[in-house]
Amino acid sequence: MASRWAFSFCFVILLSLGAAEDIDGGFTAELIPRDSPNSPFYDSLETPSQRVGKAVRRSVMRLAGGPGTNAPGSPYADITSNQGDYLMKIAVGTPPVHIVASIHTGSDLIWTQCKPCRSCYKQDAPLFDPSKSSTYATVSYSSPKCKVYGNTSRSSQGLCEYHASYRDQSYSNGNIATDVISLSSTSGPSIKLSEAVLGCGYDNGGSFNAYTSGVIGLGGGDASLISQIGRTYGRIFSYCLVPFYSRSSSKLKIGSNAHVTGQGTVSTPLIQKSPKTFYYLTLEGISINGKKFTVAGSSRHGAGNIIIDPGTTVTSLPPDLYKQIEAAVAAAMHNPKVPDPSGSLNLCYRSLGKTFLSGPDITVHFTGADIKLNWFNGFVHVAEDVVCLAFVPSSCDKVVYGNLAQMNFLIGYDIAGGKLSFKPADCIHF
């Protein structure tokens, strides 16, 4: 079982999987910001702060939601973000059918809506028709492939059925199957994964929208894209998220070229916990202008006390730590204090146009890694003249390091090596 943590960033990746072709160095894909003109979500009438404000509201609502019920040639992809959501474009089947799906590091399964659909949300693109793919095959409940994903059951025909649900109450139910998945690398030839495990969804609903056809899981479980492609390239990936104000794409790398090294790189242990879908770190504290506030020692705030998730916009902290951080930031600020127009964030200030360019120094302390944030990592414009602290108090132990805090850092996940690395970067030109 893998519950879904809040995910408000979506990536659009141009991908191609199968018995993955051998490409030295790995794979690189482009992640296109959802609010980019290249994204199907782009609304030219919205201001940048309106897009960010929507992402923050979705993130806070999902953090407050209930738990899900289920548990040369380097590959890389462009990540597309819209209002904090990231999308990926992949191809499925033979002949290949292109689909656009939300990517989640907080879930494992790759699934798309399929014909014939019993109950599907409306999507603009045609539904994937498995009967027209010569490489599509259903999976029996007795097959080892059925056990790759944690929440399955036996259908009346003896097939493997999956059940996926997410923190925002979205869901998907359907058949586990195998087919070719293809990813187009922006740095070399495309990759194909033959007999990739995926879900063919016949009963799907919730907050999905017409631009997307499903979900691509990037979690640590066996069914995720990272794990399936990792059997060829190694279970290592990295990304560099561009700031909200940029129209450039972010990058996702998988394989040996995804290692994060060089000057300025710091690393912290990746903690193995159940469910293995999530990527756990250990948060020791946060400093405001050099004064360190530590995480209170208790059983729920030990090793692996925070999840890193590029799909959650804001960072949620243990309530006792958040209270200290908010007070310290408030004491350091001189701008006029105002309420968040959406009511999502607690500490907000009048930005006076573009005159708000910095706040107090904020450093996040993970075990073995101190991360000094840029101003746009710690603060977010939720309106043209309102800027807010991009942290919230957690509820129900949902402590998450969100994507605002990750922007303009090259972040590498070495799953086999058990570490996560940060390196300051200009992700626009990465």
CSV table of C-alpha atoms in Angstrom, one decimal, residues 25-372:
chain,number,residue,atom,x,y,z
A,25,GLY,CA,25.1,7.5,-19.4
A,26,GLY,CA,21.3,7.2,-19.1
A,27,PHE,CA,18.3,9.2,-20.2
A,28,THR,CA,17.3,12.9,-20.1
A,29,ALA,CA,13.8,14.2,-20.4
A,30,GLU,CA,12.4,17.7,-20.5
A,31,LEU,CA,9.9,18.6,-17.8
A,32,ILE,CA,7.7,21.4,-19.0
A,33,PRO,CA,6.1,23.7,-16.4
A,34,ARG,CA,2.4,23.5,-16.4
A,35,ASP,CA,2.1,27.3,-16.7
A,36,SER,CA,4.5,27.4,-19.6
A,37,PRO,CA,3.2,28.4,-23.0
A,38,ASN,CA,4.3,24.9,-24.1
A,39,SER,CA,1.9,23.3,-21.7
A,40,PRO,CA,-1.7,22.4,-22.6
A,41,PHE,CA,-2.7,24.1,-19.2
A,42,TYR,CA,-1.4,27.5,-20.2
A,43,ASP,CA,-3.9,30.4,-19.7
A,44,SER,CA,-2.5,33.6,-21.2
A,45,LEU,CA,-5.1,35.6,-19.2
A,46,GLU,CA,-3.7,34.6,-15.8
A,47,THR,CA,-0.9,36.6,-14.1
A,48,PRO,CA,2.1,34.6,-12.8
A,49,SER,CA,1.0,35.3,-9.2
A,50,GLN,CA,-2.5,34.0,-10.0
A,51,ARG,CA,-0.9,30.7,-11.2
A,52,VAL,CA,1.3,30.5,-8.2
A,53,GLY,CA,-1.6,31.3,-5.8
A,54,LYS,CA,-3.7,28.4,-7.3
A,55,ALA,CA,-0.7,26.0,-6.8
A,56,VAL,CA,-0.4,27.1,-3.2
A,57,ARG,CA,-4.1,26.6,-2.5
A,58,ARG,CA,-4.1,23.1,-4.1
A,59,SER,CA,-1.0,22.2,-2.1
A,60,VAL,CA,-2.4,23.3,1.2
A,61,MET,CA,-5.7,21.6,0.6
A,62,ARG,CA,-4.0,18.3,-0.4
A,63,LEU,CA,-1.8,18.5,2.7
A,64,ALA,CA,-4.9,18.8,4.8
A,65,GLY,CA,-6.7,15.9,2.9
A,66,GLY,CA,-7.2,12.4,4.1
A,67,PRO,CA,-4.8,9.5,3.3
A,68,GLY,CA,-5.0,7.5,0.1
A,69,THR,CA,-6.2,4.0,0.4
A,70,ASN,CA,-3.4,2.3,-1.7
A,71,ALA,CA,-0.3,2.1,-1.1
A,72,PRO,CA,26.0,11.7,-25.0
A,73,GLY,CA,22.7,9.7,-24.8
A,74,SER,CA,21.9,10.3,-21.2
A,75,PRO,CA,18.2,10.0,-20.7
A,76,TYR,CA,16.5,13.1,-19.6
A,77,ALA,CA,13.1,14.8,-20.0
A,78,ASP,CA,11.7,18.3,-19.9
A,79,ILE,CA,9.3,18.8,-16.9
A,80,THR,CA,6.2,20.9,-17.7
A,81,SER,CA,4.7,22.7,-14.7
A,82,ASN,CA,1.3,24.3,-14.6
A,83,GLN,CA,0.4,26.1,-11.4
A,84,GLY,CA,2.7,23.8,-9.5
A,85,ASP,CA,1.7,20.6,-11.3
A,86,TYR,CA,4.1,18.7,-13.6
A,87,LEU,CA,3.1,16.6,-16.6
A,88,MET,CA,4.9,14.0,-18.7
A,89,LYS,CA,4.3,13.0,-22.3
A,90,ILE,CA,5.0,9.3,-23.0
A,91,ALA,CA,4.1,6.9,-25.7
A,92,VAL,CA,2.4,3.6,-25.0
A,93,GLY,CA,1.8,0.5,-27.2
A,94,THR,CA,2.6,-0.6,-30.7
A,95,PRO,CA,2.0,1.5,-32.7
A,96,PRO,CA,2.8,4.1,-30.1
A,97,VAL,CA,0.0,6.3,-28.7
A,98,HIS,CA,1.2,9.6,-27.1
A,99,ILE,CA,-0.4,10.5,-23.8
A,100,VAL,CA,0.1,13.3,-21.3
A,101,ALA,CA,0.1,12.4,-17.6
A,102,SER,CA,0.7,13.9,-14.2
A,103,ILE,CA,3.9,12.7,-12.6
A,104,HIS,CA,4.0,11.8,-8.9
A,105,THR,CA,7.0,11.0,-6.7
A,106,GLY,CA,4.4,10.2,-4.1
A,107,SER,CA,3.0,7.2,-6.1
A,108,ASP,CA,4.4,4.3,-8.0
A,109,LEU,CA,2.0,3.1,-10.7
A,110,ILE,CA,2.0,4.2,-14.3
A,111,TRP,CA,-1.6,4.2,-15.6
A,112,THR,CA,-3.7,5.7,-18.4
A,113,GLN,CA,-7.4,5.8,-19.2
A,114,CYS,CA,-8.4,2.9,-21.5
A,115,LYS,CA,-11.2,1.8,-23.8
A,116,PRO,CA,-13.8,0.6,-23.1
A,117,CYS,CA,-14.2,2.9,-20.1
A,118,ARG,CA,-16.9,2.2,-17.5
A,119,SER,CA,-16.5,5.5,-15.7
A,120,CYS,CA,-13.7,7.9,-16.9
A,121,TYR,CA,-13.2,11.6,-16.4
A,122,LYS,CA,-13.4,13.6,-19.6
A,123,GLN,CA,-10.1,13.9,-21.5
A,124,ASP,CA,-9.3,15.8,-24.7
A,125,ALA,CA,-7.1,13.2,-26.2
A,126,PRO,CA,-8.6,9.8,-27.5
A,127,LEU,CA,-8.6,7.0,-24.9
A,128,PHE,CA,-5.9,4.4,-25.2
A,129,ASP,CA,-7.3,1.4,-26.9
A,130,PRO,CA,-5.4,-1.8,-25.8
A,131,SER,CA,-7.1,-3.9,-28.6
A,132,LYS,CA,-5.2,-1.8,-31.2
A,133,SER,CA,-1.7,-2.4,-29.6
A,134,SER,CA,0.0,-5.6,-30.8
A,135,THR,CA,2.3,-5.6,-27.7
A,136,TYR,CA,-0.4,-5.2,-25.1
A,137,ALA,CA,-1.0,-8.1,-22.7
A,138,THR,CA,-3.2,-8.5,-19.6
A,139,VAL,CA,-1.7,-9.9,-16.4
A,140,SER,CA,-3.2,-12.8,-14.5
A,141,TYR,CA,-3.6,-12.5,-10.7
A,142,SER,CA,-1.2,-15.4,-10.2
A,143,SER,CA,1.6,-13.7,-12.2
A,144,PRO,CA,4.6,-12.2,-10.4
A,145,LYS,CA,3.9,-9.0,-12.4
A,146,CYS,CA,0.7,-8.6,-10.4
A,147,LYS,CA,2.7,-8.3,-7.2
A,148,VAL,CA,4.8,-5.5,-8.6
A,149,TYR,CA,2.2,-3.0,-7.4
A,150,GLY,CA,1.0,-3.3,-3.9
A,151,ASN,CA,-2.8,-2.8,-4.1
A,152,THR,CA,-4.3,-5.4,-6.4
A,153,SER,CA,-7.2,-7.9,-6.4
A,154,ARG,CA,-8.4,-10.8,-8.5
A,155,SER,CA,-11.1,-10.1,-11.1
A,156,SER,CA,-13.9,-12.5,-11.9
A,157,GLN,CA,-11.8,-13.5,-15.0
A,158,GLY,CA,-8.7,-14.2,-12.9
A,159,LEU,CA,-7.0,-11.0,-14.1
A,160,CYS,CA,-4.9,-8.7,-11.9
A,161,GLU,CA,-6.9,-5.5,-11.0
A,162,TYR,CA,-5.3,-2.5,-9.4
A,163,HIS,CA,-6.8,0.1,-7.1
A,164,ALA,CA,-5.0,3.5,-6.7
A,165,SER,CA,-6.2,6.5,-4.7
A,166,TYR,CA,-4.6,9.8,-3.8
A,167,ARG,CA,-4.6,12.3,-1.0
A,168,ASP,CA,-6.9,14.6,-2.9
A,169,GLN,CA,-9.5,11.8,-3.2
A,170,SER,CA,-8.7,11.2,-6.8
A,171,TYR,CA,-8.7,7.5,-7.8
A,172,SER,CA,-8.1,5.0,-10.6
A,173,ASN,CA,-9.2,1.3,-10.9
A,174,GLY,CA,-8.4,-1.0,-13.8
A,175,ASN,CA,-6.3,-3.9,-15.0
A,176,ILE,CA,-2.5,-4.4,-14.6
A,177,ALA,CA,-1.0,-5.1,-18.0
A,178,THR,CA,2.2,-5.0,-19.9
A,179,ASP,CA,3.1,-3.0,-23.0
A,180,VAL,CA,5.8,-1.0,-24.6
A,181,ILE,CA,6.4,2.4,-23.1
A,182,SER,CA,8.5,4.8,-25.1
A,183,LEU,CA,10.4,7.9,-23.9
A,184,SER,CA,11.9,10.5,-26.2
A,185,SER,CA,15.2,11.7,-24.8
A,186,THR,CA,16.2,15.3,-25.5
A,187,SER,CA,19.8,14.3,-25.4
A,188,GLY,CA,19.9,11.2,-27.6
A,189,PRO,CA,17.8,8.4,-29.1
A,190,SER,CA,14.5,7.4,-27.6
A,191,ILE,CA,14.2,4.6,-25.1
A,192,LYS,CA,11.8,1.7,-25.2
A,193,LEU,CA,10.8,-0.5,-22.3
A,194,SER,CA,9.2,-3.7,-23.6
A,195,GLU,CA,6.8,-5.5,-21.3
A,196,ALA,CA,6.6,-2.5,-18.9
A,197,VAL,CA,4.1,-2.9,-16.2
A,198,LEU,CA,1.3,-0.3,-16.3
A,199,GLY,CA,-2.3,0.2,-15.4
A,200,CYS,CA,-5.2,0.3,-17.9
A,201,GLY,CA,-7.8,2.4,-16.1
A,202,TYR,CA,-11.5,1.8,-16.6
A,203,ASP,CA,-12.9,3.6,-13.5
A,204,ASN,CA,-11.1,6.9,-12.8
A,205,GLY,CA,-12.1,10.2,-11.2
A,206,GLY,CA,-11.4,13.1,-8.9
A,207,SER,CA,-9.3,16.2,-9.6
A,208,PHE,CA,-7.9,15.0,-13.0
A,209,ASN,CA,-8.6,17.3,-15.9
A,210,ALA,CA,-9.2,17.0,-19.6
A,211,TYR,CA,-5.5,17.7,-20.5
A,212,THR,CA,-4.2,14.6,-18.8
A,213,SER,CA,-4.7,10.9,-19.5
A,214,GLY,CA,-3.3,9.4,-16.3
A,215,VAL,CA,-0.4,9.3,-13.9
A,216,ILE,CA,3.3,8.4,-14.1
A,217,GLY,CA,4.6,7.3,-10.7
A,218,LEU,CA,8.2,8.2,-9.9
A,219,GLY,CA,8.2,6.7,-6.4
A,220,GLY,CA,10.5,4.1,-4.9
A,221,GLY,CA,8.2,1.2,-5.4
A,222,ASP,CA,8.8,-1.6,-8.0
A,223,ALA,CA,6.0,-0.4,-10.4
A,224,SER,CA,7.4,3.1,-10.8
A,225,LEU,CA,9.0,4.5,-13.9
A,226,ILE,CA,12.2,5.0,-11.9
A,227,SER,CA,12.3,1.4,-10.8
A,228,GLN,CA,11.4,-0.1,-14.2
A,229,ILE,CA,13.8,2.0,-16.2
A,230,GLY,CA,16.4,1.6,-13.4
A,231,ARG,CA,16.8,-2.0,-14.2
A,232,THR,CA,18.8,-0.9,-17.2
A,233,TYR,CA,20.2,2.5,-16.1
A,234,GLY,CA,20.4,2.2,-12.4
A,235,ARG,CA,18.1,3.5,-9.7
A,236,ILE,CA,19.3,7.1,-9.8
A,237,PHE,CA,17.7,10.2,-11.1
A,238,SER,CA,18.0,14.0,-10.7
A,239,TYR,CA,16.0,17.1,-11.6
A,240,CYS,CA,16.5,20.8,-11.7
A,241,LEU,CA,13.3,22.8,-11.2
A,242,VAL,CA,13.2,26.3,-12.7
A,243,PRO,CA,11.6,29.1,-10.6
A,244,PHE,CA,7.9,29.9,-11.0
A,245,TYR,CA,8.7,33.1,-12.9
A,246,SER,CA,10.6,31.3,-15.6
A,247,ARG,CA,9.0,30.1,-18.9
A,248,SER,CA,11.9,27.6,-19.4
A,249,SER,CA,11.5,23.8,-18.9
A,250,SER,CA,13.0,21.8,-16.1
A,251,LYS,CA,15.1,18.7,-16.7
A,252,LEU,CA,14.8,15.1,-15.4
A,253,LYS,CA,17.8,12.8,-15.8
A,254,ILE,CA,17.8,9.0,-15.2
A,255,GLY,CA,21.0,6.9,-15.1
A,256,SER,CA,24.7,7.6,-14.6
A,257,ASN,CA,24.5,11.2,-15.9
A,258,ALA,CA,22.1,11.9,-13.1
A,259,HIS,CA,24.8,11.9,-10.4
A,260,VAL,CA,25.1,15.2,-8.7
A,261,THR,CA,28.7,16.1,-7.9
A,262,GLY,CA,31.1,19.1,-7.9
A,263,GLN,CA,31.6,22.3,-6.0
A,264,GLY,CA,28.7,23.2,-3.6
A,265,THR,CA,27.2,19.7,-3.5
A,266,VAL,CA,26.0,18.4,-0.2
A,267,SER,CA,24.4,15.1,0.6
A,268,THR,CA,22.0,13.6,3.2
A,269,PRO,CA,20.9,10.0,3.7
A,270,LEU,CA,17.8,8.7,2.0
A,271,ILE,CA,16.0,6.8,4.8
A,272,GLN,CA,14.3,3.5,4.0
A,273,LYS,CA,10.8,3.4,5.5
A,274,SER,CA,7.5,1.8,4.7
A,275,PRO,CA,5.9,2.4,2.3
A,276,LYS,CA,9.0,2.6,0.0
A,277,THR,CA,7.1,4.8,-2.4
A,278,PHE,CA,8.2,7.9,-0.6
A,279,TYR,CA,11.7,9.4,-0.3
A,280,TYR,CA,12.4,10.2,3.4
A,281,LEU,CA,15.0,12.6,4.7
A,282,THR,CA,15.9,13.7,8.2
A,283,LEU,CA,15.2,17.3,9.0
A,284,GLU,CA,17.3,18.6,12.0
A,285,GLY,CA,16.2,22.2,12.0
A,286,ILE,CA,16.0,25.5,10.2
A,287,SER,CA,18.0,28.7,10.8
A,288,ILE,CA,16.6,32.2,10.4
A,289,ASN,CA,19.4,34.8,10.0
A,290,GLY,CA,21.8,32.4,11.6
A,291,LYS,CA,19.7,31.4,14.6
A,292,LYS,CA,18.9,27.7,14.5
A,293,PHE,CA,15.6,26.2,15.6
A,294,THR,CA,15.7,22.4,15.9
A,295,VAL,CA,13.1,19.8,15.5
A,296,ALA,CA,11.7,18.7,18.8
A,297,GLY,CA,12.9,15.3,19.8
A,298,SER,CA,10.0,12.8,19.8
A,299,SER,CA,9.3,9.4,18.3
A,300,ARG,CA,7.5,10.9,15.3
A,301,HIS,CA,10.3,13.3,14.5
A,302,GLY,CA,13.3,10.9,14.3
A,303,ALA,CA,15.2,9.7,11.3
A,304,GLY,CA,13.2,10.0,8.1
A,305,ASN,CA,10.9,12.6,9.6
A,306,ILE,CA,10.2,14.5,6.3
A,307,ILE,CA,9.4,13.5,2.7
A,308,ILE,CA,10.9,15.3,-0.2
A,309,ASP,CA,8.3,15.8,-3.0
A,310,PRO,CA,8.6,17.9,-6.1
A,311,GLY,CA,4.8,17.6,-6.4
A,312,THR,CA,4.0,19.6,-3.3
A,313,THR,CA,4.3,23.3,-3.7
A,314,VAL,CA,4.8,24.5,-0.1
A,315,THR,CA,6.9,23.0,2.7
A,316,SER,CA,5.0,21.7,5.7
A,317,LEU,CA,6.8,21.6,9.1
A,318,PRO,CA,6.1,20.1,12.5
A,319,PRO,CA,3.8,22.6,14.2
A,320,ASP,CA,6.2,23.4,17.0
A,321,LEU,CA,9.0,24.1,14.6
A,322,TYR,CA,6.8,26.1,12.3
A,323,LYS,CA,5.6,28.4,15.2
A,324,GLN,CA,9.3,29.3,15.9
A,325,ILE,CA,10.1,29.9,12.3
A,326,GLU,CA,7.1,32.1,11.7
A,327,ALA,CA,7.9,34.2,14.8
A,328,ALA,CA,11.6,34.6,13.8
A,329,VAL,CA,10.7,35.6,10.2
A,330,ALA,CA,8.1,38.1,11.5
A,331,ALA,CA,10.6,39.6,13.8
A,332,ALA,CA,13.1,40.1,10.8
A,333,MET,CA,10.6,41.6,8.4
A,334,HIS,CA,9.8,45.3,8.0
A,335,ASN,CA,7.2,45.3,5.2
A,336,PRO,CA,3.5,45.9,6.1
A,337,LYS,CA,1.8,42.6,7.2
A,338,VAL,CA,-1.3,41.6,5.3
A,339,PRO,CA,-3.6,38.5,5.1
A,340,ASP,CA,-3.2,36.0,2.3
A,341,PRO,CA,-6.1,36.7,-0.1
A,342,SER,CA,-6.8,33.0,-0.4
A,343,GLY,CA,-6.4,32.2,3.3
A,344,SER,CA,-3.9,29.5,2.6
A,345,LEU,CA,-0.7,30.9,4.1
A,346,ASN,CA,-0.2,32.4,7.6
A,347,LEU,CA,2.5,35.0,7.2
A,348,CYS,CA,2.2,37.5,4.4
A,349,TYR,CA,3.4,41.0,3.5
A,350,ARG,CA,2.7,43.8,1.1
A,351,SER,CA,5.3,43.5,-1.6
A,352,LEU,CA,5.0,47.0,-2.9
A,353,GLY,CA,5.3,45.8,-6.5
A,354,LYS,CA,8.7,44.4,-7.2
A,355,THR,CA,10.4,46.2,-4.3
A,356,PHE,CA,10.2,43.0,-2.1
A,357,LEU,CA,13.4,41.3,-3.3
A,358,SER,CA,14.6,39.5,-0.2
A,359,GLY,CA,13.7,38.3,3.2
A,360,PRO,CA,15.8,37.0,6.1
A,361,ASP,CA,18.4,34.3,5.4
A,362,ILE,CA,16.8,30.8,5.7
A,363,THR,CA,18.9,27.7,5.9
A,364,VAL,CA,17.4,24.2,6.1
A,365,HIS,CA,19.4,21.7,8.0
A,366,PHE,CA,19.2,18.0,7.0
A,367,THR,CA,21.5,15.4,8.4
A,368,GLY,CA,24.9,16.2,6.8
A,369,ALA,CA,23.5,18.9,4.5
A,370,ASP,CA,22.8,22.6,5.1
A,371,ILE,CA,20.7,24.2,2.3
A,372,LYS,CA,20.8,28.0,2.2
